[in-house]
């Protein structure tokens, strides 16, 4: 099914009502319907095809500086393929790689007056180089997303219209009790999904894909930085029924002692490791949290942990959605899956190599099967090899938070001549005492360092640093790779710090 046909089908399910709502703008379904017949996008003619094999495609640059709330809908309504690039500051070579490799003919641009126009790509008429996949296959994509880059260099992924449609079906089967997943389900139809996640990534655009087919309303929250009380006040004002959050955002809400509003039915939590302590605190304040597991390659939708089920060891047990099959590699215990929502091709931005993805997606996440479900043990790429022992950074982070009261922690390995690698950890205390000079703050830091010494050897970091909370995240997600680079010169030996403590 082509994207323009899919959009017509989705929009035909609602005669009127709100499609998208933000503090600045409201877009109705009737407005969106008129875009289907437009021959212009924001007053500028769509450029001619750069290559007949490519079809009509356009890139949507949506960083903070030039994000168009209506741009995505306008492009979809035109049957064009939007390419959602990362935030501002993206390296120019990456942008050029997308333009050249995918044969894009234009990029949607905006100005401070919120006027939008299509800027032709100067090199789009050139024959793409290094492409070993027919461009006709790329042209069938309804959406192109980039991975977030928190666990490696970003890659471009292409999704078919059928994959986008499947997100809604799977979502409501998993989230609405006794729902059959068909569009028009009574509970799903009144959904008002509030999300503060960047919608140039899978976690941010997925709420749109869930609400649009069932006639619900998407409430993207673009305010930066994320302020918990303002966000919750807006959710209550608009009667939001569902939220998408990552753990750091939920932690800020809980630390502010905020409580859910009456219309809220579900908080879909994903995007990072979910500590058991976070779930306990959420239950205490009555937040209806549903942990989820997924990757950009599956539009973030593989499995959920209904009722936040924990095993005997306190770890989350996820259960695959209908239509998703999960298997485990017997050599490295990594997860593989097949999903109706998965991408059909992948582009390596560094080499320009385009790979046609098969029926199975192989991940680098270690899992342990548990009945019909599984628990996520950590990423193979993140494991710390210390003296022949594989140390799990997630386990170290949980231990550091537990004994120090840290609100966030990031563990990783650093090179060592004797052990190969030794574990290091950067963490932040709840009152953000890093770099504080007063006596109370110094006392809290020293107490946290002494608490680390009580940890078992396999969970005790050897090098540490106390940081500010904002230093540990990239777009609200932790990136061990980036934190390791940023703090390479700020780490200090735990033993030495204990000797220096009063």
XYZ file of C-alpha atoms in Angstrom:
502
model
C 0.000 0.000 0.000
C 1.468 3.377 -0.990
C 1.708 6.081 1.627
C -0.787 8.470 0.000
C -3.401 5.687 -0.210
C -2.727 4.709 3.400
C -3.106 8.300 4.554
C -6.408 8.680 2.692
C -7.660 5.528 4.376
C -6.587 6.753 7.811
C -8.081 10.209 7.405
C -11.355 8.837 6.065
C -12.018 7.361 9.497
C -12.700 10.781 10.971
C -14.969 13.454 9.484
C -13.789 16.177 11.847
C -11.881 16.712 15.025
C -8.343 17.359 16.100
C -5.458 15.542 14.447
C -2.498 17.367 15.964
C -2.491 19.771 18.871
C 0.358 21.798 20.372
C 0.441 24.876 22.584
C 1.002 26.937 19.400
C -1.160 25.254 16.760
C -4.124 22.940 16.202
C -4.589 20.995 12.966
C -7.922 19.338 12.202
C -8.624 16.238 10.146
C -10.459 18.336 7.567
C -7.316 20.430 7.051
C -5.238 17.321 6.526
C -7.682 16.001 3.945
C -7.255 19.091 1.809
C -3.508 18.526 1.655
C -4.046 15.316 -0.263
C -5.204 17.284 -3.298
C -2.608 20.048 -3.070
C -0.139 20.528 -5.895
C 2.009 22.800 -3.749
C 3.722 22.399 -0.389
C 3.657 25.593 1.674
C 3.486 27.718 -1.465
C 6.364 26.128 -3.376
C 6.011 23.744 -6.276
C 7.331 20.257 -5.728
C 10.600 19.987 -7.702
C 10.660 17.656 -10.706
C 11.877 14.126 -10.251
C 15.640 13.902 -10.056
C 15.484 10.392 -11.449
C 12.451 8.551 -12.801
C 13.475 5.477 -10.848
C 13.429 7.388 -7.570
C 9.850 8.608 -7.618
C 9.023 11.843 -5.808
C 10.891 12.092 -2.535
C 11.746 14.938 -0.268
C 13.844 15.299 2.864
C 12.407 16.942 5.946
C 15.093 18.594 8.049
C 13.493 18.872 11.471
C 15.967 20.033 14.028
C 15.008 22.578 16.679
C 15.860 25.460 14.371
C 13.565 24.506 11.510
C 10.987 21.984 12.637
C 7.577 22.279 10.997
C 4.746 20.799 13.031
C 2.620 20.398 9.932
C 5.451 19.494 7.596
C 5.280 15.761 8.165
C 1.567 15.616 7.371
C 1.914 17.799 4.320
C 4.618 15.591 2.894
C 2.714 12.392 3.597
C -0.384 13.850 2.022
C 1.630 14.530 -1.122
C 2.823 10.945 -1.292
C 6.397 12.071 -0.664
C 8.895 10.261 1.528
C 9.983 12.403 4.475
C 13.515 11.794 5.730
C 13.671 12.807 9.375
C 17.189 13.953 10.202
C 18.657 14.298 13.721
C 18.720 17.544 15.617
C 20.572 20.706 14.651
C 24.314 20.362 14.538
C 24.203 17.317 12.275
C 27.474 16.922 10.426
C 27.157 18.129 6.851
C 28.666 14.949 5.484
C 25.800 12.929 6.929
C 23.243 15.194 5.279
C 25.030 14.955 1.973
C 25.218 11.178 2.290
C 21.456 10.993 2.628
C 20.876 13.350 -0.291
C 23.249 11.493 -2.600
C 22.501 7.925 -1.552
C 18.732 8.248 -1.521
C 18.381 10.553 -4.504
C 16.417 13.171 -2.594
C 15.187 16.066 -4.692
C 14.581 18.690 -1.995
C 14.661 19.546 1.690
C 11.826 21.350 3.455
C 13.102 24.559 5.035
C 11.535 27.067 7.404
C 12.289 30.623 8.490
C 11.681 32.552 11.739
C 8.273 33.669 10.440
C 7.194 29.998 10.329
C 7.016 30.053 6.523
C 7.993 26.870 4.757
C 9.511 26.184 1.350
C 11.211 23.397 -0.585
C 14.896 23.891 -1.263
C 16.162 21.808 -4.218
C 19.221 19.699 -3.450
C 22.001 20.739 -5.791
C 23.581 17.306 -6.057
C 20.406 15.263 -6.210
C 20.589 14.798 -9.966
C 23.917 13.018 -9.713
C 23.957 9.270 -10.049
C 24.234 7.845 -6.505
C 27.494 6.025 -5.871
C 28.188 2.933 -3.839
C 24.555 1.794 -3.865
C 24.122 -1.944 -4.189
C 20.328 -1.956 -3.753
C 17.935 -0.906 -6.552
C 16.652 2.607 -5.922
C 13.199 1.394 -6.861
C 13.186 -0.499 -3.572
C 14.139 2.629 -1.646
C 11.347 4.458 -3.433
C 8.764 2.122 -1.914
C 9.578 3.418 1.557
C 6.879 5.444 3.270
C 9.207 6.770 5.958
C 12.960 7.037 6.491
C 14.319 7.422 10.030
C 17.767 7.608 11.557
C 18.811 5.649 14.606
C 19.482 7.861 17.628
C 23.246 7.341 17.662
C 23.415 6.566 21.385
C 24.968 3.133 20.766
C 26.847 3.785 17.514
C 26.911 6.006 14.449
C 23.408 6.765 13.131
C 22.051 4.628 10.295
C 19.165 5.422 7.956
C 16.290 2.910 7.918
C 13.439 2.614 5.419
C 9.910 1.573 6.450
C 7.050 0.522 4.212
C 3.507 1.838 4.564
C 2.434 -1.612 5.782
C 4.982 -1.416 8.610
C 3.607 1.963 9.681
C 0.046 0.650 9.668
C 1.062 -2.356 11.783
C 2.269 -0.124 14.639
C -1.287 0.958 15.414
C -2.684 -2.552 15.239
C -0.028 -3.969 17.566
C -0.210 -1.025 19.943
C -3.894 -1.224 20.744
C -3.856 -4.993 21.090
C -1.165 -4.644 23.735
C -2.353 -1.503 25.518
C -6.151 -1.642 25.449
C -7.651 -4.454 27.562
C -9.546 -6.973 25.407
C -9.062 -4.830 22.295
C -8.854 -6.687 19.008
C -6.556 -4.043 17.566
C -8.936 -3.032 14.784
C -9.041 0.669 14.008
C -12.107 2.287 15.437
C -11.864 0.419 18.743
C -13.853 2.454 21.251
C -11.001 2.899 23.706
C -8.386 3.627 21.063
C -10.598 6.096 19.205
C -10.575 8.617 22.038
C -6.823 8.370 22.564
C -4.956 11.618 23.133
C -1.273 10.711 23.073
C 1.157 13.190 24.622
C 4.849 12.749 23.824
C 7.898 14.923 24.588
C 10.221 12.674 22.540
C 11.912 14.114 19.416
C 9.751 13.089 16.468
C 12.668 12.749 14.096
C 13.306 9.429 15.885
C 11.144 6.318 16.174
C 10.055 6.952 19.769
C 8.665 10.365 18.854
C 6.898 9.535 15.600
C 5.364 6.274 16.884
C 2.570 8.069 18.844
C 1.463 9.648 15.560
C 1.360 6.223 13.924
C -0.727 4.876 16.805
C -3.291 7.674 16.961
C -3.770 8.639 13.315
C -5.380 5.378 12.105
C -7.872 5.274 14.999
C -8.913 8.904 14.802
C -7.036 9.855 17.959
C -5.102 13.048 18.639
C -1.330 13.415 18.704
C 0.000 15.925 21.247
C 3.705 16.467 20.513
C 5.495 18.443 23.219
C 8.497 20.244 21.732
C 9.459 22.534 24.604
C 13.131 22.238 25.591
C 14.392 21.725 28.184
C 11.890 19.230 29.573
C 10.221 20.790 32.631
C 8.212 18.175 34.508
C 5.520 20.359 36.094
C 4.841 22.314 32.872
C 4.593 19.075 30.913
C 2.175 17.484 33.392
C 0.095 20.648 33.640
C -0.333 20.619 29.859
C -1.206 16.900 29.875
C -3.920 17.478 32.463
C -5.279 20.533 30.605
C -5.566 18.582 27.334
C -6.905 15.414 28.946
C -4.071 13.233 27.637
C -4.859 9.531 27.925
C -1.423 8.147 27.007
C 2.184 9.253 27.455
C 5.460 8.204 25.857
C 8.451 8.751 28.141
C 12.021 7.599 28.604
C 13.260 6.757 32.129
C 15.077 10.064 32.734
C 11.895 12.024 32.028
C 9.800 9.847 34.325
C 12.441 10.231 37.033
C 12.131 14.036 36.832
C 8.352 13.758 37.168
C 8.640 11.489 40.213
C 11.338 13.625 41.852
C 8.928 16.573 41.583
C 6.311 14.452 43.442
C 3.816 14.977 40.610
C 0.805 12.696 40.313
C -1.144 11.503 37.247
C -4.298 13.302 36.138
C -7.697 11.540 35.993
C -7.794 10.831 32.240
C -4.362 9.205 32.080
C -4.531 5.475 31.294
C -0.999 4.485 30.305
C 2.616 5.668 30.443
C 4.586 3.782 27.807
C 8.168 3.721 29.110
C 11.063 2.729 26.848
C 14.292 3.897 25.246
C 16.730 2.915 27.996
C 17.338 0.525 30.889
C 14.429 0.704 33.350
C 15.582 0.338 36.986
C 13.329 -1.539 39.385
C 13.561 1.418 41.799
C 12.003 3.676 39.153
C 9.020 1.340 38.797
C 8.618 1.139 42.571
C 8.569 4.917 42.870
C 6.086 5.194 39.986
C 3.723 2.741 41.671
C 3.961 4.738 44.880
C 2.666 7.829 43.085
C 0.053 5.829 41.090
C 1.575 6.367 37.628
C 0.223 3.654 35.241
C 3.589 2.624 33.750
C 3.870 -0.014 31.008
C 7.549 -0.765 30.235
C 8.249 -1.451 26.551
C 11.197 -2.820 24.594
C 12.083 -2.093 20.985
C 14.593 -0.602 18.597
C 14.472 1.940 15.803
C 14.582 -0.983 13.351
C 11.142 -2.044 14.645
C 9.766 1.488 15.195
C 10.403 0.815 18.864
C 7.745 -1.880 19.089
C 8.727 -5.478 19.905
C 7.481 -6.310 23.410
C 5.962 -4.906 26.603
C 6.095 -5.892 30.251
C 2.403 -5.876 31.231
C 1.799 -4.826 34.818
C 5.568 -4.183 35.010
C 6.162 -7.838 35.797
C 9.452 -8.633 37.556
C 11.175 -11.985 37.966
C 12.577 -13.281 41.271
C 15.752 -11.253 40.746
C 13.881 -7.974 40.232
C 14.408 -7.847 36.457
C 11.713 -6.911 33.935
C 10.174 -9.714 31.871
C 9.023 -8.598 28.420
C 6.475 -10.461 26.318
C 6.534 -10.180 22.502
C 3.537 -8.693 20.712
C 1.268 -10.676 18.442
C 3.032 -11.214 15.146
C 6.517 -10.729 16.650
C 8.806 -13.744 16.975
C 11.843 -13.620 19.263
C 14.761 -16.053 19.118
C 18.132 -16.260 20.843
C 21.555 -16.881 19.340
C 23.126 -19.825 21.145
C 26.665 -18.453 20.782
C 26.350 -14.949 22.228
C 22.766 -15.074 23.598
C 21.797 -12.066 21.490
C 18.174 -11.382 20.568
C 16.868 -11.769 17.024
C 13.331 -10.944 15.999
C 10.886 -10.686 13.120
C 8.189 -8.002 13.352
C 5.469 -6.602 11.067
C 6.814 -3.134 11.897
C 10.463 -3.674 11.011
C 12.489 -1.717 8.469
C 13.053 -3.140 4.991
C 16.496 -1.641 4.326
C 19.387 -0.014 6.156
C 21.922 2.575 4.962
C 25.391 2.838 6.522
C 26.070 6.579 6.407
C 29.822 6.104 6.713
C 30.232 3.793 3.706
C 27.066 4.447 1.700
C 26.313 0.704 1.717
C 22.582 -0.045 1.521
C 21.536 -3.433 2.861
C 18.233 -5.139 2.166
C 17.070 -6.440 5.538
C 15.723 -9.969 5.657
C 12.948 -11.475 7.715
C 15.126 -11.567 10.853
C 16.759 -8.570 12.555
C 19.820 -9.514 14.608
C 20.465 -7.245 17.585
C 23.402 -6.799 19.942
C 21.214 -7.131 23.033
C 21.870 -10.112 25.315
C 18.676 -11.726 26.573
C 17.664 -14.548 28.866
C 14.515 -16.463 27.957
C 11.957 -16.764 30.751
C 8.916 -18.863 29.869
C 7.120 -17.102 27.033
C 9.005 -13.879 27.730
C 12.563 -12.656 28.045
C 14.697 -10.296 30.101
C 17.283 -7.953 28.601
C 20.745 -8.460 30.082
C 22.558 -5.603 28.322
C 24.279 -4.842 25.037
C 27.129 -7.047 23.872
C 28.961 -3.909 22.749
C 28.797 -2.496 26.289
C 30.112 -5.496 28.214
C 33.296 -4.817 30.184
C 35.985 -7.522 29.847
C 37.944 -7.327 33.098
C 40.556 -10.026 33.715
C 38.617 -12.515 31.634
C 35.285 -11.712 33.351
C 32.382 -10.177 31.404
C 30.929 -7.429 33.600
C 27.455 -6.086 32.831
C 27.426 -2.248 33.001
C 23.669 -2.235 33.675
C 24.215 -4.325 36.824
C 26.954 -1.927 37.959
C 24.690 1.066 37.368
C 21.869 -0.486 39.386
C 24.254 -1.251 42.240
C 25.706 2.269 42.258
C 22.242 3.830 42.368
C 21.126 1.461 45.109
C 23.972 2.103 47.571
C 24.584 5.800 46.883
C 21.064 7.020 46.211
C 22.244 8.307 42.841
C 19.460 9.431 40.524
C 21.346 8.255 37.408
C 24.527 6.351 36.592
C 26.449 5.376 33.459
C 29.036 2.569 33.650
C 31.591 1.616 31.007
C 35.028 0.057 30.645
C 38.330 1.918 30.462
C 41.598 0.449 29.258
C 43.958 -1.006 31.867
C 47.383 -2.562 31.316
C 46.906 -5.298 33.924
C 43.215 -6.199 33.608
C 42.494 -5.280 30.001
C 39.577 -3.131 31.141
C 38.381 -1.902 34.501
C 34.842 -0.663 35.252
C 34.253 3.066 35.557
C 31.061 4.867 36.524
C 29.809 8.443 36.261
C 26.801 9.183 38.457
C 24.746 12.094 39.688
C 23.276 12.619 43.143
C 19.622 13.653 43.571
C 20.494 17.171 44.740
C 23.132 17.578 42.009
C 25.998 18.244 44.396
C 28.657 17.858 41.696
C 31.227 20.637 41.778
C 29.602 22.134 44.853
C 31.909 23.849 47.337
C 29.866 23.919 50.534
C 30.521 21.504 53.381
C 27.147 19.706 53.166
C 27.670 18.916 49.508
C 31.201 17.629 50.110
C 29.888 15.435 52.886
C 27.203 13.933 50.621
C 29.759 13.201 47.896
C 32.156 11.561 50.338
C 29.359 9.440 51.793
C 28.450 8.237 48.310
C 32.063 7.315 47.555
C 32.387 5.378 50.810
C 29.175 3.504 49.978
C 30.708 2.331 46.702
C 33.505 0.604 48.616
C 30.929 -1.739 50.160
C 29.920 -3.190 46.794
C 31.068 -6.688 45.743
C 34.184 -6.674 43.552
C 32.300 -7.471 40.324
C 29.902 -4.549 40.870
C 32.352 -1.979 42.244
C 33.638 0.674 39.812
C 37.364 1.354 40.023
C 37.231 4.845 38.541
C 34.412 7.298 39.226
C 33.138 10.820 38.718
C 30.156 12.701 40.169
C 28.456 14.778 37.484
C 25.443 16.927 36.735
C 22.352 15.036 35.524
C 22.203 16.783 32.143
C 25.726 15.548 31.319
C 24.597 11.916 31.229
C 21.985 12.098 28.494
C 21.625 12.850 24.804
C 18.016 13.754 23.929
C 16.958 12.228 27.277
C 18.738 8.919 26.572
C 21.988 7.713 28.088
C 24.886 7.053 25.763
C 27.682 5.052 27.367
C 29.924 5.731 24.401
C 29.501 9.507 24.575
C 29.762 9.663 28.367
C 32.971 7.599 28.246
C 34.494 10.072 25.777
C 33.311 13.168 27.626
C 34.593 12.019 31.039
C 37.846 10.336 30.017
C 39.871 13.142 31.677
C 37.597 13.624 34.698
C 37.602 10.123 36.165
C 39.534 9.512 39.371
C 40.433 6.248 41.181
C 37.868 5.257 43.785
C 40.563 4.070 46.204
C 42.425 7.372 46.023
C 39.246 9.365 46.610
C 38.472 7.319 49.741
C 41.929 7.972 51.146
C 41.466 11.691 50.578
C 38.042 11.747 52.262
C 37.898 13.169 55.790
